[in-house]
Short mmCIF file of N, CA and C in Angstrom, two decimals:
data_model
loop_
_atom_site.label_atom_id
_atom_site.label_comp_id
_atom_site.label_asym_id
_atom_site.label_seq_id
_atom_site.Cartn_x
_atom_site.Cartn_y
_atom_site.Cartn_z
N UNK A 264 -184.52 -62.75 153.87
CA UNK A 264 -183.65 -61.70 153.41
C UNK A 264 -184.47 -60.73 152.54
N UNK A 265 -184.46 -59.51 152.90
CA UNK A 265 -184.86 -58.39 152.26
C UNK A 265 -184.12 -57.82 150.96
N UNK A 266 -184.83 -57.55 150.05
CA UNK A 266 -183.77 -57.18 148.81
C UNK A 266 -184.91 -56.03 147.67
N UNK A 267 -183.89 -55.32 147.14
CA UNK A 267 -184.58 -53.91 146.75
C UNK A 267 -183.78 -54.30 144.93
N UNK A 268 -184.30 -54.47 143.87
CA UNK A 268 -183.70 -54.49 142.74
C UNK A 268 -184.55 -53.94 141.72
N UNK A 269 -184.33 -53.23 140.64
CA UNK A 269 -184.91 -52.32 139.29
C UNK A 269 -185.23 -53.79 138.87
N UNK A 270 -186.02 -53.57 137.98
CA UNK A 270 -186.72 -55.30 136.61
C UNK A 270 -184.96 -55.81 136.27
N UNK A 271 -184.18 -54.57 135.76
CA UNK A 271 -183.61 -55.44 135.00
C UNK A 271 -182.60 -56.12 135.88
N UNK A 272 -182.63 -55.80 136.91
CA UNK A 272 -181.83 -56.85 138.43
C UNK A 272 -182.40 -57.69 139.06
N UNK A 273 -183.66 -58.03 138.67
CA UNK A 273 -184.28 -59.04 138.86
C UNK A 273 -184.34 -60.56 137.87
N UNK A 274 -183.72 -61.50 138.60
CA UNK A 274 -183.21 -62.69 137.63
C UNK A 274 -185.21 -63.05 137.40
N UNK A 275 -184.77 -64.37 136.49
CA UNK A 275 -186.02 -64.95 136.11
C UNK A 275 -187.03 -65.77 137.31
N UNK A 276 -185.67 -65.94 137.80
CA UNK A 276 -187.09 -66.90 139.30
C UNK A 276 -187.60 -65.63 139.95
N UNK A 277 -186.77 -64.70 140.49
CA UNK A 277 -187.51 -63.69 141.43
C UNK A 277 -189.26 -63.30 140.16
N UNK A 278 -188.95 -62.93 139.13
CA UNK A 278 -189.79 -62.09 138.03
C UNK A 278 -190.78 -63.31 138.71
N UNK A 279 -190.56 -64.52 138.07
CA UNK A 279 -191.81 -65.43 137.79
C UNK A 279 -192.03 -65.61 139.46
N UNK A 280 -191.66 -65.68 140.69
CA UNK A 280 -192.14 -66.01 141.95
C UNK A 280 -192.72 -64.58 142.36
N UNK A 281 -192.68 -63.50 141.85
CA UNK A 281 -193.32 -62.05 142.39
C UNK A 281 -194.67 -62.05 141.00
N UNK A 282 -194.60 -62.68 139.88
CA UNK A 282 -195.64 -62.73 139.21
C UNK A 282 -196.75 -63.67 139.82
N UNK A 283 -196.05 -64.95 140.42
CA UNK A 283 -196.78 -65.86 140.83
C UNK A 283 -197.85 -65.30 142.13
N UNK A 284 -196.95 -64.65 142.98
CA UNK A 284 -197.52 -63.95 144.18
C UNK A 284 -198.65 -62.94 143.92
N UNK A 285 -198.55 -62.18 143.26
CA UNK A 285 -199.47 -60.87 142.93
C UNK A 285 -200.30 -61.74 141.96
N UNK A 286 -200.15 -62.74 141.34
CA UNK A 286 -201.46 -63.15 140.41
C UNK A 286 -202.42 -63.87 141.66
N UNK A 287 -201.88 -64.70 142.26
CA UNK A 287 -202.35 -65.80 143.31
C UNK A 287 -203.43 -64.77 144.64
N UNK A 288 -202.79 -63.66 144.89
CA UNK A 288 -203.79 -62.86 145.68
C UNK A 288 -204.45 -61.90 144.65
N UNK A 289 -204.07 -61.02 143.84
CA UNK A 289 -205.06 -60.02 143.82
C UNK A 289 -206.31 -60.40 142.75
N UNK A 290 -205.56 -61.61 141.82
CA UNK A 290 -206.39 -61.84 140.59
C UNK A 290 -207.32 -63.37 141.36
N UNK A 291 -206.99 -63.80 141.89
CA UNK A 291 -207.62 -65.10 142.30
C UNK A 291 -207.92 -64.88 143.81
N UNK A 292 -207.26 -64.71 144.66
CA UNK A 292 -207.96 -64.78 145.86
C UNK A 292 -209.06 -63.54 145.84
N UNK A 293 -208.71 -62.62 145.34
CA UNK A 293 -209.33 -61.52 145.19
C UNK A 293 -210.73 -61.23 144.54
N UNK A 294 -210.23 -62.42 143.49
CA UNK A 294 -211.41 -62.70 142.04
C UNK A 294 -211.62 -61.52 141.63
N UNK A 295 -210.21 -60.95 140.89
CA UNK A 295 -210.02 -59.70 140.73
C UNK A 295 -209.99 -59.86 139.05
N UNK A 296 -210.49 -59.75 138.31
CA UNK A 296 -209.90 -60.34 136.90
C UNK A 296 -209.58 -59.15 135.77
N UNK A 297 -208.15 -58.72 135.95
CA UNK A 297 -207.78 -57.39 135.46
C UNK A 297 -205.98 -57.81 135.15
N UNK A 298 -205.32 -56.80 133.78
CA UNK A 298 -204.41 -57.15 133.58
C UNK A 298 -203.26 -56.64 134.82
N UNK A 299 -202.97 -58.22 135.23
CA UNK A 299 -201.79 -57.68 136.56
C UNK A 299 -200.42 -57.02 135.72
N UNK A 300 -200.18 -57.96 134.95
CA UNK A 300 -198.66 -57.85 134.90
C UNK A 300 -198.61 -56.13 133.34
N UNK A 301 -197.39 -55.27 134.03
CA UNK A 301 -197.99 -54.13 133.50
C UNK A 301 -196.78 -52.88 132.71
N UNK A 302 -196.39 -52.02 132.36
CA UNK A 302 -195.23 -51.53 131.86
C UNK A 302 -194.47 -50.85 133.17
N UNK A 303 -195.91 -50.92 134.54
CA UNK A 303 -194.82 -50.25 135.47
C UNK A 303 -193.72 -50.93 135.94
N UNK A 304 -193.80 -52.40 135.72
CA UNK A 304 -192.82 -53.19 135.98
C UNK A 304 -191.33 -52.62 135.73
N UNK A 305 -191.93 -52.06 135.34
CA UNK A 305 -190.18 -52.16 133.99
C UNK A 305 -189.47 -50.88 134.19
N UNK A 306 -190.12 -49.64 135.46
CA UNK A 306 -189.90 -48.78 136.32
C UNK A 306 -189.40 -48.63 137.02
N UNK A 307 -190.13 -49.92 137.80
CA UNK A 307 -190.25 -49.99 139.20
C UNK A 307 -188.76 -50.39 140.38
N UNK A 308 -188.74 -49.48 141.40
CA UNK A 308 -187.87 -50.59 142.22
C UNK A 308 -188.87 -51.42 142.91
N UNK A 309 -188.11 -52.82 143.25
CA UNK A 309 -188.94 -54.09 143.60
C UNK A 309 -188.33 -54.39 144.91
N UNK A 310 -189.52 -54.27 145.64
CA UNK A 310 -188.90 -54.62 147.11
C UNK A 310 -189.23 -55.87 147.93
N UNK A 311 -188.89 -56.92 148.49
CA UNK A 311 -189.24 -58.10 148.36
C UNK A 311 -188.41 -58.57 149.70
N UNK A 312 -189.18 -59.59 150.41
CA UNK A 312 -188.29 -60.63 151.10
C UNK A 312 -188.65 -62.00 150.60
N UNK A 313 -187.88 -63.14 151.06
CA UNK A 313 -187.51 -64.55 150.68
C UNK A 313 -187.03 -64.97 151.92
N UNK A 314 -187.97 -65.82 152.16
CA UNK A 314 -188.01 -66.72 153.36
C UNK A 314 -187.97 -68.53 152.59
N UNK A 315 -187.31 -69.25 152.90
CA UNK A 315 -187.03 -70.67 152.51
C UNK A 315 -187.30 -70.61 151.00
N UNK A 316 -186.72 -69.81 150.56
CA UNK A 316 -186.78 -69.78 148.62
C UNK A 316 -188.08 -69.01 148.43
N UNK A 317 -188.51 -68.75 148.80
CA UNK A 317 -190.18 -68.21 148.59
C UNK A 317 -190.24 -66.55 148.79
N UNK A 318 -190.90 -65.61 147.72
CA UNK A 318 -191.17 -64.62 148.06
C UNK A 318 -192.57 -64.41 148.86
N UNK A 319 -192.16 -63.72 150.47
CA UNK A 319 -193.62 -63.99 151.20
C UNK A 319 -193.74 -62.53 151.18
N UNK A 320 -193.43 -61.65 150.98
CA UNK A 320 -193.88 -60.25 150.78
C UNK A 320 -193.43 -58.93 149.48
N UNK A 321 -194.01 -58.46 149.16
CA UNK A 321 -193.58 -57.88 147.61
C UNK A 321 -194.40 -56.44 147.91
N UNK A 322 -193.83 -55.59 147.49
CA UNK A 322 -194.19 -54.65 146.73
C UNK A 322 -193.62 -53.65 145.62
N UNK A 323 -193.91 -52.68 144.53
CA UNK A 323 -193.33 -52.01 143.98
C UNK A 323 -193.61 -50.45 144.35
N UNK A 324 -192.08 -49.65 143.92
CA UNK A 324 -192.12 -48.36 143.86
C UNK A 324 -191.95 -47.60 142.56
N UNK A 325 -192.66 -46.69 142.31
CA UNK A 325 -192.57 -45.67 140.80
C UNK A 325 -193.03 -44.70 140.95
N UNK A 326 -191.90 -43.95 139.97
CA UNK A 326 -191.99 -42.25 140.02
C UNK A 326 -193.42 -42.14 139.16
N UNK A 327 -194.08 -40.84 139.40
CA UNK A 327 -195.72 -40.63 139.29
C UNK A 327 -195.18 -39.24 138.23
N UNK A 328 -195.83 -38.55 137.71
CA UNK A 328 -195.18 -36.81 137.18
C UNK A 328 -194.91 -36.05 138.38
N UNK A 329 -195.81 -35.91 139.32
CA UNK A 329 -195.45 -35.11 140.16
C UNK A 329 -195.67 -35.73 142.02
N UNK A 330 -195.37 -36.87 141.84
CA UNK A 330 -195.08 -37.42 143.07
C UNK A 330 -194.71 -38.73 142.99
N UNK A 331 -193.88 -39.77 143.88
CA UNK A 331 -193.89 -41.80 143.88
C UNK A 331 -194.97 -42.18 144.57
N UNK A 332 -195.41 -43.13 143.67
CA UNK A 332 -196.58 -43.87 144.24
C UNK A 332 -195.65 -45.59 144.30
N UNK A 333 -196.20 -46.05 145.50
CA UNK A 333 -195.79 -47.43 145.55
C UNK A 333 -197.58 -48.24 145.42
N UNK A 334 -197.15 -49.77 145.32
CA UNK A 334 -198.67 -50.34 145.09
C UNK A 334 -197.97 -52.16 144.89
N UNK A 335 -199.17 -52.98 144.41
CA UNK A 335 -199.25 -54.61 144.35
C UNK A 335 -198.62 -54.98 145.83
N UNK A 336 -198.96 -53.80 146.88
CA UNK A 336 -198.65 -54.34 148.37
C UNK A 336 -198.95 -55.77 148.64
N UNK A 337 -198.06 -56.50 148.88
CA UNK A 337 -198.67 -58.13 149.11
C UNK A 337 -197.82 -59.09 150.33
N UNK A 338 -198.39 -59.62 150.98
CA UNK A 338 -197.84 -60.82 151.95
C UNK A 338 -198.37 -61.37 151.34
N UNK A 339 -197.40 -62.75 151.42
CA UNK A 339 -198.42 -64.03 151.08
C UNK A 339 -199.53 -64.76 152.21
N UNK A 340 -200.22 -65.48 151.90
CA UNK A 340 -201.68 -65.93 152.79
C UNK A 340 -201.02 -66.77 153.89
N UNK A 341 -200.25 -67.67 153.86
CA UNK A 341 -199.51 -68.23 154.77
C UNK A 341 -198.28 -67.46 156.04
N UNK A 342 -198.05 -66.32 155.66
CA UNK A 342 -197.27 -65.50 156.18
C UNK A 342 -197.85 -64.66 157.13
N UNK A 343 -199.23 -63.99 156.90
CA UNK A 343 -199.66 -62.76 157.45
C UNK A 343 -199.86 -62.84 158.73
N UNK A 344 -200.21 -61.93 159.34
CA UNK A 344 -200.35 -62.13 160.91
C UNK A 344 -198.81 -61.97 161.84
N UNK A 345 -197.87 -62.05 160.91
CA UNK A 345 -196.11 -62.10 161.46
C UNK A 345 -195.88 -60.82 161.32
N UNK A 346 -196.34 -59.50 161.47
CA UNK A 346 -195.85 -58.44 160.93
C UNK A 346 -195.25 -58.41 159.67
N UNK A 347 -195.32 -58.67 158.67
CA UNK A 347 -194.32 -58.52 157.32
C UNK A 347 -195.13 -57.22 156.69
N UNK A 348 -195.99 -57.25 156.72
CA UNK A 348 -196.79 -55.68 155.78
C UNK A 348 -196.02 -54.51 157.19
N UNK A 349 -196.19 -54.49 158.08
CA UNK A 349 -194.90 -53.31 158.89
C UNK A 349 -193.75 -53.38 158.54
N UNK A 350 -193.10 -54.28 158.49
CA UNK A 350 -191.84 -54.30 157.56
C UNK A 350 -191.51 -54.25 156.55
N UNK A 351 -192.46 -54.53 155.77
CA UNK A 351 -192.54 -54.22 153.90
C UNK A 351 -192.59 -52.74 154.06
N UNK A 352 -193.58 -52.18 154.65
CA UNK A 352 -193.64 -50.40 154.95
C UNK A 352 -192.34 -49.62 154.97
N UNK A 353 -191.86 -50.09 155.87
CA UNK A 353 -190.76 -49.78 156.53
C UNK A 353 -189.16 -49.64 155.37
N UNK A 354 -189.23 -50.58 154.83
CA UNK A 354 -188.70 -50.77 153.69
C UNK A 354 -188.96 -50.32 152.03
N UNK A 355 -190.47 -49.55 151.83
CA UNK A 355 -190.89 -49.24 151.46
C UNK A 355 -190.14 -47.62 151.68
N UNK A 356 -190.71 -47.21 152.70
CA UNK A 356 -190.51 -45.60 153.18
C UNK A 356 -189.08 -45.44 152.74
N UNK A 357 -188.07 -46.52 153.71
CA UNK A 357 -186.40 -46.26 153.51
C UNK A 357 -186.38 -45.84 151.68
N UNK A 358 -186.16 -46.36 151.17
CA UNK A 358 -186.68 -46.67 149.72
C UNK A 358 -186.88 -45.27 148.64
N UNK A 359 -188.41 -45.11 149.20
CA UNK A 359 -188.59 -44.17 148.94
C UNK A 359 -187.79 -42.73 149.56
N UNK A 360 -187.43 -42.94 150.44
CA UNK A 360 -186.56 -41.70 150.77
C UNK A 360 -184.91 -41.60 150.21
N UNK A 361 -184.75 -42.52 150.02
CA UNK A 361 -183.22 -42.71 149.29
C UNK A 361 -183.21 -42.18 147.72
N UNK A 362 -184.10 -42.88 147.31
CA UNK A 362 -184.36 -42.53 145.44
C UNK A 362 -185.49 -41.48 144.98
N UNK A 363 -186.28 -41.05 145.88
CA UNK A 363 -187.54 -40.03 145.35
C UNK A 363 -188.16 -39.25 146.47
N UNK A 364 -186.99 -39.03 147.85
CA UNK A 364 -186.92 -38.10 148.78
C UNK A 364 -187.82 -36.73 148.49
N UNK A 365 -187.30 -36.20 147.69
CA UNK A 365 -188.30 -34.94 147.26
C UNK A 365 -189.59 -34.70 146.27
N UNK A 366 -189.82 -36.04 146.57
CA UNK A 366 -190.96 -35.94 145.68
C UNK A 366 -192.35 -36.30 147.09
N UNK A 367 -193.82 -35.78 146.94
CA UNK A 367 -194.53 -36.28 147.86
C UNK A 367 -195.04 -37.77 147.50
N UNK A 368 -195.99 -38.51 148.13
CA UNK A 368 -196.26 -40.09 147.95
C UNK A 368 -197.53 -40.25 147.75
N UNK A 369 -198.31 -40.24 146.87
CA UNK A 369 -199.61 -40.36 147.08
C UNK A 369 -199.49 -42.34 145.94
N UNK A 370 -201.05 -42.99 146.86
CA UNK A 370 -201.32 -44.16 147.09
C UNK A 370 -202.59 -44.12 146.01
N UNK A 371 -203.16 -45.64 145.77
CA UNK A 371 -204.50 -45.55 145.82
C UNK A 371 -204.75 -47.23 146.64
N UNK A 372 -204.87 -46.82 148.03
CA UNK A 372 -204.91 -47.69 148.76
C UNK A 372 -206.76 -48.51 148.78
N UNK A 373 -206.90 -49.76 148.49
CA UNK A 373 -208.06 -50.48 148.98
C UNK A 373 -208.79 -50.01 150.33
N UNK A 374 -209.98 -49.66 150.18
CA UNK A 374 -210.70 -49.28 151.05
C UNK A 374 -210.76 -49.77 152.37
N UNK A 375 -210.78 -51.33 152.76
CA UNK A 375 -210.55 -51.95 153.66
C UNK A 375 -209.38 -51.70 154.46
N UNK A 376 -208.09 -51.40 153.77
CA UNK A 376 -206.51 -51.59 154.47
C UNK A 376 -205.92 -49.75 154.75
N UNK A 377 -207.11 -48.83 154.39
CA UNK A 377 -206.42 -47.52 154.57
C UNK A 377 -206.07 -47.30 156.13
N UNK A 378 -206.52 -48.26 156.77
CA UNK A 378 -206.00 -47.93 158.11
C UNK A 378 -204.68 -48.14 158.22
N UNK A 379 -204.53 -49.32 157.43
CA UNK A 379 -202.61 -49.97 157.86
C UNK A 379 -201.87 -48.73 157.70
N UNK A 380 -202.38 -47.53 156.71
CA UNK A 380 -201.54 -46.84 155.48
C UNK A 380 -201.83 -45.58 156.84
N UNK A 381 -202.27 -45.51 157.55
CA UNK A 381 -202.81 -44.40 158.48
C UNK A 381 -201.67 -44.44 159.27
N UNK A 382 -201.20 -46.01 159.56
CA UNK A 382 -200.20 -46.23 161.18
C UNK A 382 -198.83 -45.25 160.21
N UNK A 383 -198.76 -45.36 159.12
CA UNK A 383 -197.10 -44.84 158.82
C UNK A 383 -197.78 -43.91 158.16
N UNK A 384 -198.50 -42.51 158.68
CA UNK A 384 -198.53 -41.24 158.42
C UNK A 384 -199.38 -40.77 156.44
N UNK A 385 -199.82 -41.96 156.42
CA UNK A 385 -200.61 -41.19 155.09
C UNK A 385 -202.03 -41.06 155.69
N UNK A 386 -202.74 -39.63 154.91
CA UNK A 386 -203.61 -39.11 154.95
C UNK A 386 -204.99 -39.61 153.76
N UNK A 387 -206.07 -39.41 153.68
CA UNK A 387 -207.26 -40.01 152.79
C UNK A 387 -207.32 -38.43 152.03
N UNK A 388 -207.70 -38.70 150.94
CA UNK A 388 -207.79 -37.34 150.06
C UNK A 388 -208.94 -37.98 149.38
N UNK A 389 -210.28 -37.13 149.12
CA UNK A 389 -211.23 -37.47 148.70
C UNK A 389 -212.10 -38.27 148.81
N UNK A 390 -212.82 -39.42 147.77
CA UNK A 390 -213.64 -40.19 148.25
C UNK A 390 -213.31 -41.55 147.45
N UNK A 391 -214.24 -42.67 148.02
CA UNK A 391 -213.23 -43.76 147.58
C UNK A 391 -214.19 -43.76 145.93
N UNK A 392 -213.95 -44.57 145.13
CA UNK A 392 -213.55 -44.79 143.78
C UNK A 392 -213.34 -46.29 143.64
N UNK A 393 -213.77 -46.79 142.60
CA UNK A 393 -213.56 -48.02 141.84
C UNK A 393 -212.19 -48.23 141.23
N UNK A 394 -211.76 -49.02 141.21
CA UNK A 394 -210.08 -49.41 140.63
C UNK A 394 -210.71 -50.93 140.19
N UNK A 395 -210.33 -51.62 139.28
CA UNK A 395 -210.15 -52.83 138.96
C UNK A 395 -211.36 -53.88 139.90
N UNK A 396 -212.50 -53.05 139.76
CA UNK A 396 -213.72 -53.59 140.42
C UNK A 396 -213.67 -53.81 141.69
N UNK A 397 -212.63 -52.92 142.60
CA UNK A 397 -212.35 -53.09 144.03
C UNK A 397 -212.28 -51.39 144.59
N UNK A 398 -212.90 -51.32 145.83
CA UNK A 398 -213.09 -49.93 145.90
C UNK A 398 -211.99 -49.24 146.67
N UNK A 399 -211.48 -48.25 146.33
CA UNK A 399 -209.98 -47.75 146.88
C UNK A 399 -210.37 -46.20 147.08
N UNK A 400 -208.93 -45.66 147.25
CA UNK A 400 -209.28 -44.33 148.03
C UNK A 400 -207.60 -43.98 148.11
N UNK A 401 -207.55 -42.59 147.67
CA UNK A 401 -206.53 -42.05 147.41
C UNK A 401 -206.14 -41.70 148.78
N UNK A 402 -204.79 -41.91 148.67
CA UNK A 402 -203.67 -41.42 149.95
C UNK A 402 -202.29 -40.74 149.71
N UNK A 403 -202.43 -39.85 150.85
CA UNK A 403 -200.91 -39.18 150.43
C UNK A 403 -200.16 -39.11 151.60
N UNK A 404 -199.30 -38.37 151.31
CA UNK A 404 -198.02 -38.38 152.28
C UNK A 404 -197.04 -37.41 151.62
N UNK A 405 -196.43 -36.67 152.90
CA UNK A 405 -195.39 -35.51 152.20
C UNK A 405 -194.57 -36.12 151.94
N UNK A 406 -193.84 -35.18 151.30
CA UNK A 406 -191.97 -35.47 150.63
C UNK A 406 -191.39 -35.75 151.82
N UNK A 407 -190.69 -37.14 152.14
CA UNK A 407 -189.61 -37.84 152.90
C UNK A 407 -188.69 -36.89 152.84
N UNK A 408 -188.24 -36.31 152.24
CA UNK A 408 -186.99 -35.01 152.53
C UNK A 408 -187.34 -33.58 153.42
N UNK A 409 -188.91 -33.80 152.92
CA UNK A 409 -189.15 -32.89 153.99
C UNK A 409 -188.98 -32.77 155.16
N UNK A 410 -189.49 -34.18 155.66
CA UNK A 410 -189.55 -34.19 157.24
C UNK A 410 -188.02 -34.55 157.24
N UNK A 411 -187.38 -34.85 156.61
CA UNK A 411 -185.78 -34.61 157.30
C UNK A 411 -184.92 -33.95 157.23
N UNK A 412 -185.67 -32.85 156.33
CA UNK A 412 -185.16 -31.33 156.88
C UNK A 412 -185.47 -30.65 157.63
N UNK A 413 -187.09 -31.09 158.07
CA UNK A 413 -187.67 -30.48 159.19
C UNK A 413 -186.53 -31.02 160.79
N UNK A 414 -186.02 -32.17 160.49
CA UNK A 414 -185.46 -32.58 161.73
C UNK A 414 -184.34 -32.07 161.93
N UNK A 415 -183.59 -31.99 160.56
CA UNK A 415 -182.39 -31.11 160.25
C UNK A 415 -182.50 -29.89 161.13
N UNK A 416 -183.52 -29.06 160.46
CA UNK A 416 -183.46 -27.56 160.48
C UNK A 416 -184.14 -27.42 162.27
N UNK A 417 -184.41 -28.23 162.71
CA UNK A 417 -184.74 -28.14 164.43
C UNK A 417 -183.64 -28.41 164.91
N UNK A 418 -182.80 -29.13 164.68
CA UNK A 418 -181.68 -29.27 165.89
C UNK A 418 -180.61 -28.01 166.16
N UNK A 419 -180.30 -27.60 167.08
CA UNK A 419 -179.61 -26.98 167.67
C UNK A 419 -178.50 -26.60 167.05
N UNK A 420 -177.94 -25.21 166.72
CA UNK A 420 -177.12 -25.45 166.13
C UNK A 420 -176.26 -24.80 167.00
N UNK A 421 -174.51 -25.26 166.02
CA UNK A 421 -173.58 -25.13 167.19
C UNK A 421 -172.59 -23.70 166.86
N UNK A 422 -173.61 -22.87 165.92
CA UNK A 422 -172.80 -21.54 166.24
C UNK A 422 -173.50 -20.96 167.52
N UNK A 423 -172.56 -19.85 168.09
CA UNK A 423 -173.27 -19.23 169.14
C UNK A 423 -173.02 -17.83 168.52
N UNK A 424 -174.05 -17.23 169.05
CA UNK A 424 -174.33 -15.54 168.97
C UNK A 424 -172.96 -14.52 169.53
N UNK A 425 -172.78 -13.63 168.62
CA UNK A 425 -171.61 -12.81 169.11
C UNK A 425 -172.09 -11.28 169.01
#
């Protein structure tokens, strides 16, 4: 089951099983050794599924000054390979288009995975860069309201000419 909740709608098991997750890959599998847990928490909408009690995919969304950036993209190690990072996306985008539609999306996606971020329409802006001793690379993406006004403003409309 898929579920979208702010920090403070998040009970104590979800907090501590999405802390557990993002420490377990990015700080240890990663051998990433940087402070995970952070004030964007406390921002963020939290987007998550739970498969047999277990969170196997997580990520967060937060407003930026002048655009939402989402990030701590994660499947768990036992999960991957099932599509869940396409569906975390997916759920991600909805998301973002519901609560920060007019704002554009820029990333700072890991160097390795900017392709995943390529299949759902973000672009590479610049050059990659160090983050938390892992090398990344900024990504963007227009305003979600845009393109659905662009779809809006193409369809046919049903006055006719007099």
């Amino acid at each position: 089951m898929w579920s979208i909740k702010t920090f403070s709608e998040l009970t104590t098991t979800e907090l501590y099983a999405i802390y557990e997750l993002r420490v377990k890959t990015f700080v240890v599998e990663q051998q990433r050794i940087y402070q995970e847990v952070d004030a964007i928490d406390l921002q963020a909408h939290h987007v998550f599924k739970i498969v047999d009690q277990q969170i196997v995919a997580y990520a967060r969304i937060f407003k930026e000054a002048n655009h939402v950036s989402f990030g701590r993209v994660v499947v768990a190690e036992n999960q991957r390979g099932r599509h869940l990072g396409a569906d975390l996306m997916h759920h991600i985008l909805q998301v973002i288009a519901a609560h920060y539609g007019e704002r554009p999306i820029q990333i700072e996606a890991q160097v390795p995975v900017q392709g995943f971020y390529q299949r759902f329409g973000f672009t590479t802006s610049g050059t990659p860069f160090l983050f938390n001793h892992t090398p990344h690379i900024k990504m963007i993406k227009p305003a979600l309201a845009t393109e659905t006004q662009l779809k809006t403003t193409n369809q046919p409309s049903d006055q006719s000419a007099s």
